[in-house]
GROMACS .gro file of C-alpha atoms in nm:
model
  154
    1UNK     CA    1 -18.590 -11.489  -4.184
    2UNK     CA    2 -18.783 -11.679  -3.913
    3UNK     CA    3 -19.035 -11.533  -3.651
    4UNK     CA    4 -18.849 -11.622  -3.386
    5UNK     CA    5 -18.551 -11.454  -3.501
    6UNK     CA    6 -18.721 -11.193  -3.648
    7UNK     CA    7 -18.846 -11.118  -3.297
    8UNK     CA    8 -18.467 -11.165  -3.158
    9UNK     CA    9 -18.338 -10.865  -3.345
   10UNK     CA   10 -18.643 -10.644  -3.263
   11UNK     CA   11 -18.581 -10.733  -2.897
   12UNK     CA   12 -18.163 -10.616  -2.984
   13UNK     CA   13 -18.271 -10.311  -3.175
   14UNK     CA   14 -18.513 -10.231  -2.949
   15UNK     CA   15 -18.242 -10.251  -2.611
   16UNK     CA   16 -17.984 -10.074  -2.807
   17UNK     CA   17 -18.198  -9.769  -2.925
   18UNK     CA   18 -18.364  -9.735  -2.542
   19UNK     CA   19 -18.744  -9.774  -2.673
   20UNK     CA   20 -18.986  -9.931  -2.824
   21UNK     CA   21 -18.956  -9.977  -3.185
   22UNK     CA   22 -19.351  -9.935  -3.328
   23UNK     CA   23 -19.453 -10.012  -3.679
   24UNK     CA   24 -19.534  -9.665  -3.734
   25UNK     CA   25 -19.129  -9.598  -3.729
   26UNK     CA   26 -19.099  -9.845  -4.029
   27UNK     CA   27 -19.339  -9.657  -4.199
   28UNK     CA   28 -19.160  -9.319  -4.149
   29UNK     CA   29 -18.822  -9.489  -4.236
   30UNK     CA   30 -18.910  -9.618  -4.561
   31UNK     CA   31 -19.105  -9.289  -4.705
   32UNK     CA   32 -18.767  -9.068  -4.626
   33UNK     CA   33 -18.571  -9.349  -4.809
   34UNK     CA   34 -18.826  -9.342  -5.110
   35UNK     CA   35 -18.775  -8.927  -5.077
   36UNK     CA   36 -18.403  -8.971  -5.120
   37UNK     CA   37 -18.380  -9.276  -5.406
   38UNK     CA   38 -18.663  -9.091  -5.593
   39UNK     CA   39 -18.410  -8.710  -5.590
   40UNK     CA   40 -18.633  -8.568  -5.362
   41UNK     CA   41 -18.350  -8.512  -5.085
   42UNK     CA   42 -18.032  -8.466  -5.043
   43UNK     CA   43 -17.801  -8.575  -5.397
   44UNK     CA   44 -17.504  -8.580  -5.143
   45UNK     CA   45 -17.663  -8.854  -4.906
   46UNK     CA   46 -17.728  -9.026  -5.167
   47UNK     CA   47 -17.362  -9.037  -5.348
   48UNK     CA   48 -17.239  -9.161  -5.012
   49UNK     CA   49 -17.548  -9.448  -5.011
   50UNK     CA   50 -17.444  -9.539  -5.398
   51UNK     CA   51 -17.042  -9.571  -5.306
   52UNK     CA   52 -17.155  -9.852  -5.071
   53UNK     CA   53 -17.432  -9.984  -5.337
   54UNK     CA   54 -17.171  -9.969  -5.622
   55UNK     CA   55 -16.934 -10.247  -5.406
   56UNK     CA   56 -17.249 -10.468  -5.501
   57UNK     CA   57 -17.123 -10.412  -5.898
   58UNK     CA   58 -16.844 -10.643  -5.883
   59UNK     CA   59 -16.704 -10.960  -5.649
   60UNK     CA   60 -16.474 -10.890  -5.374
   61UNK     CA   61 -16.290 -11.220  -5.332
   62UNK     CA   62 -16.219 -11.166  -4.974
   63UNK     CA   63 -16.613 -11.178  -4.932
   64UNK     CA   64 -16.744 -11.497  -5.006
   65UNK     CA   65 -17.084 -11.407  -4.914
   66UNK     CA   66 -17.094 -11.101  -5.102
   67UNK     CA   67 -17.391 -11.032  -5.350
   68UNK     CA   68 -17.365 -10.919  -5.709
   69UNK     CA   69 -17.628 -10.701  -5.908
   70UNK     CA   70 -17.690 -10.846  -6.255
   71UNK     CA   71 -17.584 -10.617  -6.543
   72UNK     CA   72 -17.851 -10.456  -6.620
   73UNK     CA   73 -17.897 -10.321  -6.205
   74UNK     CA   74 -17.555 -10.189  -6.248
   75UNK     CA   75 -17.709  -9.889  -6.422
   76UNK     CA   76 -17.720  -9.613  -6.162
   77UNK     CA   77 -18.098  -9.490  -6.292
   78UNK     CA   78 -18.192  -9.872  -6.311
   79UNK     CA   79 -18.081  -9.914  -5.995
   80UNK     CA   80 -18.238  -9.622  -5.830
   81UNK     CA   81 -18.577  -9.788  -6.002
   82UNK     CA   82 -18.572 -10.096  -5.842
   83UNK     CA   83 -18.469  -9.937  -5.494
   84UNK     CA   84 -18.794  -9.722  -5.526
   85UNK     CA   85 -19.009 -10.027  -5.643
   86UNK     CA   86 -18.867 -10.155  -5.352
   87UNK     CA   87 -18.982  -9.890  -5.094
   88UNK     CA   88 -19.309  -9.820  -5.252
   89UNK     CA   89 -19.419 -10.181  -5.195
   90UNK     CA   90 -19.192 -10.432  -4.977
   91UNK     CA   91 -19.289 -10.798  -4.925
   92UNK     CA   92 -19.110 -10.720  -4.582
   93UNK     CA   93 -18.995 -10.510  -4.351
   94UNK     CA   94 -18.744 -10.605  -4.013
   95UNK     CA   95 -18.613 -10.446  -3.754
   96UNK     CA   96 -18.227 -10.540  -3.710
   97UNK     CA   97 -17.897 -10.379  -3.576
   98UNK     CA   98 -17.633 -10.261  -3.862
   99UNK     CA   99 -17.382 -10.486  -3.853
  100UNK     CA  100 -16.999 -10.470  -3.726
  101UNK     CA  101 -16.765 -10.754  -3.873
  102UNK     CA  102 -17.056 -10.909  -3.989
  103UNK     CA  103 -17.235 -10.915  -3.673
  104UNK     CA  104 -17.542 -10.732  -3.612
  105UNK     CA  105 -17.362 -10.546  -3.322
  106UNK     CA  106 -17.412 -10.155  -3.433
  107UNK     CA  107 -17.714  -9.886  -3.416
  108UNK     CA  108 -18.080  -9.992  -3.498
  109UNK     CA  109 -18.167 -10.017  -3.840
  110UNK     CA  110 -18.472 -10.122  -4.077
  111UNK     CA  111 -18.407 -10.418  -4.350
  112UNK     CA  112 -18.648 -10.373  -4.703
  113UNK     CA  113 -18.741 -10.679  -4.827
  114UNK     CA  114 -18.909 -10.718  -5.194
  115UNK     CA  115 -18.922 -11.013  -5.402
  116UNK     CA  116 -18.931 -10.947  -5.776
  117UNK     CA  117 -19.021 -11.219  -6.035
  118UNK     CA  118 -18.771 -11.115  -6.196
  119UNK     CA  119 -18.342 -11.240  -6.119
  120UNK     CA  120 -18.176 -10.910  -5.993
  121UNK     CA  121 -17.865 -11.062  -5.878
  122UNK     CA  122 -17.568 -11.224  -6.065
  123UNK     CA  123 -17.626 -11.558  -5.912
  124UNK     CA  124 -17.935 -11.813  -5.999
  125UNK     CA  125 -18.226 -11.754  -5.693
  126UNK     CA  126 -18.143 -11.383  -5.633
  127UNK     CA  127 -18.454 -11.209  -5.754
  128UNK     CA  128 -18.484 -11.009  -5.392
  129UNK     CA  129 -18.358 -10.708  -5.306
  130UNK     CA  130 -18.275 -10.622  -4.939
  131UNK     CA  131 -18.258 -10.201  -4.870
  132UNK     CA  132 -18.087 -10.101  -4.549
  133UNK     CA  133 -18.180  -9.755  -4.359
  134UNK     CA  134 -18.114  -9.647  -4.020
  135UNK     CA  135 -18.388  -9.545  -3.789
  136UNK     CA  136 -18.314  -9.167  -3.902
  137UNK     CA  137 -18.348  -9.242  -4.272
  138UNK     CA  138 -18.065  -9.288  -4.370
  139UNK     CA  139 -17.974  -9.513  -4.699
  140UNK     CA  140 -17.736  -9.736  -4.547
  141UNK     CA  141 -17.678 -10.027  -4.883
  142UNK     CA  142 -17.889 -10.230  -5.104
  143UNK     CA  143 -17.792 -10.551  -5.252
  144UNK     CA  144 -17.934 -10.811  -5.384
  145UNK     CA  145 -18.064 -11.160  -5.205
  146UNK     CA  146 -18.189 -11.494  -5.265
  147UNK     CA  147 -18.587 -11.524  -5.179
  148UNK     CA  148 -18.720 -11.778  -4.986
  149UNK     CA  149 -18.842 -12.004  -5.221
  150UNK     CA  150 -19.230 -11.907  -5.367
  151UNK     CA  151 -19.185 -11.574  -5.276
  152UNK     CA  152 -19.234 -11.331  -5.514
  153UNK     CA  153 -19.406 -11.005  -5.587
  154UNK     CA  154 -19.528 -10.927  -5.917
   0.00000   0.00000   0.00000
């Protein structure tokens, strides 16, 4: 994602929540994530987190953009690994809005970047994995992306 519009969806997330958005919120985002993916919280938010993960199992054909999770990520203690491994050190973190119809239209929200050297995804270049929380914590999806190339994190 570029700086510039990097710095665009900060600016939305930022008018839509009413305040400013400092790094210290990504910080507190991201360790009540790793609480839940690690069984420290909650089971039940996490069930309702993993029914949205688990659409990331299979292809929807009415989503062409839609990501897969290889085979071996569809493995609900694999996948709560590589969520944590994820959290515990991301290559990136972004403010953003969740998205409506695709859009990025709804409530603030954090986006988890970490690029493994490793393929994570069903499709060749997809060896990143993008977490999604709201500002409150909340494990929104995770699915897995291409990296921009010569990324990685070992």
């Amino acid at each position: 994602m570029s700086a510039n519009t990097n710095n665009q969806l900060r600016r939305l997330a930022e008018k839509k929540s009413g305040s400013s958005l400092p790094e210290t919120s990504k910080r507190h985002v991201i360790n009540r994530l790793y609480q839940l993916v690690t069984g420290d919280a909650k089971e039940k938010q996490w069930a309702e987190a993993q029914e949205h993960i688990a659409e990331h199992f299979h292809r929807i054909k009415d989503k062409p953009k839609h990501t897969v999770f290889a085979k071996k990520y569809r493995d609900i203690p694999e996948l709560r690994q590589l969520i944590a491994e994820t959290l515990s050190r991301p290559s990136e973190t972004t403010y953003s809005l969740l998205t409506e119809n695709g859009n990025p239209e709804g409530n603030p929200c954090l986006l988890i970047h970490r690029h493994f050297s490793k393929q994570i995804g069903e499709s060749e270049g997809q060896n990143s994995l993008r977490v999604i929380g709201d500002m409150d914590g909340k494990l929104i999806s995770a699915f897995p992306v291409a990296s921009p190339s010569g990324k990685i994190h070992k």
